[in-house]
Amino acid sequence: MTEVTSFEGRRPPPDGFLSGLEERFGDQLQTGQAIREQHGSSESHFVKMVPDAVVFAQDKQDVIDLVRFCAAANVPIVPFGAGTSIEGNAAAPFGGVSLDMSRMNRIIAVNAADFDCVVQPGVRREELNQHLRDQGLFFPIDPGANATIGGMASTRASGTNAVRYGTMKDAVLGLEVVTPQGEVIRTARRARKSAAGYDLTRLYVGSEGTLGIITEINLRLHAIPEAISSAVCSFATLEGAVETVVQSIYCSVPLARVEILDALQMRAVNRWSKLDYPEAPTLFFEFHGTRAHVAEQVATVEALASANGGGDFAWSDKPEERSRLWRARHEAYYAAINLRQGAVGWATDVCVPMSRLAECILETQKDLSQASVPATILGHVGDGNFHVVFSLDPDAPDELVEVEAINRRLVERALAMDGTCTGEHGIGLGKQDWLVAELGNAVEQMRLIKRAFDPQNLLNPGKIFTL
Amino acid sequence: MTEVTSFEGRRPPPDGFLSGLEERFGDQLQTGQAIREQHGSSESHFVKMVPDAVVFAQDKQDVIDLVRFCAAANVPIVPFGAGTSIEGNAAAPFGGVSLDMSRMNRIIAVNAADFDCVVQPGVRREELNQHLRDQGLFFPIDPGANATIGGMASTRASGTNAVRYGTMKDAVLGLEVVTPQGEVIRTARRARKSAAGYDLTRLYVGSEGTLGIITEINLRLHAIPEAISSAVCSFATLEGAVETVVQSIYCSVPLARVEILDALQMRAVNRWSKLDYPEAPTLFFEFHGTRAHVAEQVATVEALASANGGGDFAWSDKPEERSRLWRARHEAYYAAINLRQGAVGWATDVCVPMSRLAECILETQKDLSQASVPATILGHVGDGNFHVVFSLDPDAPDELVEVEAINRRLVERALAMDGTCTGEHGIGLGKQDWLVAELGNAVEQMRLIKRAFDPQNLLNPGKIFTL
C-alpha cells in the first residue's frame, strides 16, 4: 500500500506555518517521514494518508494553542489516539497536523463512592483497569484493542461487554472539549443523570473528532462482581448458537459477554493461540454476579445450549484461565489475518436486529463460500453485531475489488434488515456512502451541526461526510 | 394564577392565519378559551401562557402540513403531550399553535424477538405496558405521571426505575422527526447499537420540542422478570437510608427501584393513601430477577439496612399489594400538595453525585425547617436525584418569593457539589438561568444547534434558552 500525497482538496500549510509551530511546540512537534507515516496509517486496508506534521499535546493549553494556530492558518487538525481505528478515522486525507493525544494520559480522579472517574483522553483502557482494580472497580467497555479512552469516545466504541454494560455512549458521563474556536467547554456535571438542555455529551461521543477535541472524560464505572465465570461451547449449527443467546436474553440472563465465532475463525484461533477447540460455530460466554447468581445463570444457559445443539461447556473460573480464553478471543482478528502470511486485514461491521442475525450471518457465509479471499466471522452476538475479517494480499488489487463487492452486499443485506452499516467502528472514510444509504436526509442535519460548530472545516475534515 | 396574554416577544398570528388553519384542519383545530387555557397550563406553579389555537394531529402528514403552514406565517408551534411536565415545558409564552399529539396514539409494532417496539408519540406509558404484558415484555421508564412517550422523550424523563433501566436516553433506539422545514427524517435503524455518524437520537431526546417534532419512537423493551418483590423500610436517620443504598450498589445488587421519602412526606402519603407507615425517613424498594436471585438480593439489602438503622421490611409480593405500594409512591406528589387545601405544587429537581446526596438532603432539610410553606422530600436515591415538593397557597405571592429563594439555595448547593439543576424535569421556562450556571459557555454550542436547525425559531421558542 502506498502513500497518498495528493488527495483532492489537500490543504498545504502556508509558508512559515511549520516554523511557527516549532517555535511554540519545540520537540513536541515532529515532522520526520516515519512518524508522519505512522500517524497516517491504520490497522486496516486503507492507503496511507499522511499529515504534514505531528504535534504531541502535553496538556489542555497545548490543544487550545494548536487549535487557534491552525485556525488562523486554515490548516486541518486530525486528533490521534492509539491508531487502532479501522475505518481510516485518524488518517489525514487533506494533510495538516495530526494531534497525538497519547501523552495526555493522566488518571485525574477516581470517585469510588460515585462509581466514576475522570481521565485524560490518552489513557488506555487496560492501564485504567489496572489502576482501578485495587478499589474494586472496573471500566467495562472492551473493544479488544488497547485503545485510548479518547479514541473510544470519539468512535462510540463498544465490543464484548456491550450486551450487559452498553457502549461508550452509556459509559461517558461528561466531557471537556476544546471547540474549533479554541474555547473550552464542559458538557455535563458529575451527576449520574441530567435533563439540562441538549445532550452535548452524546453529540461529541461518536463524532470522530470532527466537532471538537476531547481533553477530559468523566467515565461511569462498575463494581467488580464477586464471581466471574467464562465458558466456551461449540454448536452443531450457527442457528443453534444464535438461538441460545436469544433465549437466554428472554430468560433475563444478564450475559456479561457472549461472542460468536464461526468454524474457520475457530481454526484461526486454534492455530494462532495454540489451542484445540472444536472447529465449529462457537460461543464464548462470561457471567458476572454473586457466586449463587452466576451458578444459576450458568445452569440456565447450559440447559438452553444443550437444547439447541450445543456441546459441553469448557469452563474457565480461574483468573489466568479466563485471561487466556479472552486473550484468544481478542487476538481473533490478528489470528484471522494471519491465515495468510503477510496479509492485511479488512473487518466489516454490520449490526442487525437480533431476530435477523442468524439469517444475516448464514447468507453472508454463503456469499463468502464463493470468495477467493479467506474470511472468518466473529461477533458480539448479544447486540446483533458481527464482523467478517478478510485476510487480504496487499499486492493483489483484484482481491480488494472482490472484497469491496462482498462488503457492499453485506451492508445492503444489513440495511434491508433494518440494521446499521457500522455497529462500532464508525464511519471514518470507509462508510460514508453507506451512512447516506442508512439514514438518508438525516445526514443533512449532521452537516448542519458540523457547519455550525466548525465553519472552517478545521477538525478532521473529510470524515463521516464531505461538506 | 392568571393568564399571561402579553409576553415580551409574543408573535400574534397574521390576518387570515386561523381561517387558513381551519380550512386545512377542520374540527382538528380548536380555538375555544377553555381548551386553549388547558394547553397553556401545567401541573405546576407557572402562570398560564395560552396559545392562539390548538391543533390535534391525527397523522404525520398533519404535522408536516402544520409546520409548513406555520413556517410560512412565522407562527410558533408548541408540541403538547399529556400536559404533565412541570417546568412550563409546554406553555406558549409567545402564543402560536399548541400541537396536541395525543391522538397520534397507535402502537405501530411490537418486535418481541428484538425487545423493541415502535409507537406514535401520543401513546401513554400505562397503555403501552398493558399492551405489552401478554408478550412478557415491559417498558421500564416510569416518571410517575401517565405521560405520553413523546413527552417523555422530549424531556429526557426518567423516574423510579432509572437506577436499573436508565432514562429515556437509554430507552429510545431511534426517532422519526419532522424538522422545522417540514422534512421527515429518521435518526437510526432498528439495530441495538450503531456508530453511524452523530447521535441525532440523543440530540432530539431532551430537546423539549425545540429542534423537531417527534412523530414515531422506537423503544427498547425488557423481559418481565420471573419474580418481582417490593418492600418498605423506615430508618432512624436519613443518612442510614442513603448509606444502605450506596452499600447495596457496591455489593452489585441490581436494585430495580429505590425511592427515599422523608418523614413529612410519609405523613402526607399516610393521609392521602390511607396507610399507616412509620412517619420516619423511608425507602421503597423493588427487586427484579429469578426467584432465587430476588431472594438473594433481598437478604443482602435487609442485612445492610439493619446495620444502618433500618427497621423491618414490610413486604409486598402479590401484584395487587405491589400496585398499592407503588400507587402510594406515585401519588406522593399529590399527597404532598394536599397537605394544604387548594394548594398548588412546586417540585424542585436537583441530582448530585451519590457521595454528596445525604449531605445535600440534610442541608436542604435544615433550610426547609425555617420555611413557612409545607415542603416534603422524595427522590430517586439510587441516581442521586431528589425533589422538594412545596405546597403553595396560590393567593399568597410572598410564598412564591420565599420558595424561589429556597430553590435558588438548593440549586446552588447542588451545583457546588458538581450536580445538575435538573435530574429529569428539563429546563423549560423555569431553569434557564441555572442551565447557564451549570454548563456555562457550553450553552452557546446548544444555541448554535438551535439556530442551525430552526433559524426562524419556530419550534417551542423561548424554552431551554432564549436566542
mmCIF file of C-alpha atoms in Angstrom, chain A residues 17 77 92 109 128 174 184 395 410 425 440:
data_model
loop_
_atom_site.group_PDB
_atom_site.id
_atom_site.type_symbol
_atom_site.label_atom_id
_atom_site.label_comp_id
_atom_site.label_asym_id
_atom_site.label_seq_id
_atom_site.Cartn_x
_atom_site.Cartn_y
_atom_site.Cartn_z
ATOM 1 C CA PHE A 17 3.439 27.581 9.408
ATOM 2 C CA ILE A 77 -6.183 19.053 12.671
ATOM 3 C CA ALA A 92 -5.077 12.773 7.165
ATOM 4 C CA ALA A 109 -9.581 11.340 39.786
ATOM 5 C CA LEU A 128 -7.225 2.324 33.553
ATOM 6 C CA GLY A 174 -19.429 14.106 30.582
ATOM 7 C CA VAL A 184 -13.042 25.077 26.447
ATOM 8 C CA ASP A 395 -0.175 -6.823 -3.638
ATOM 9 C CA LEU A 410 -23.242 -7.415 3.270
ATOM 10 C CA HIS A 425 -16.160 1.100 14.088
ATOM 11 C CA GLY A 440 -30.875 9.427 4.112
#
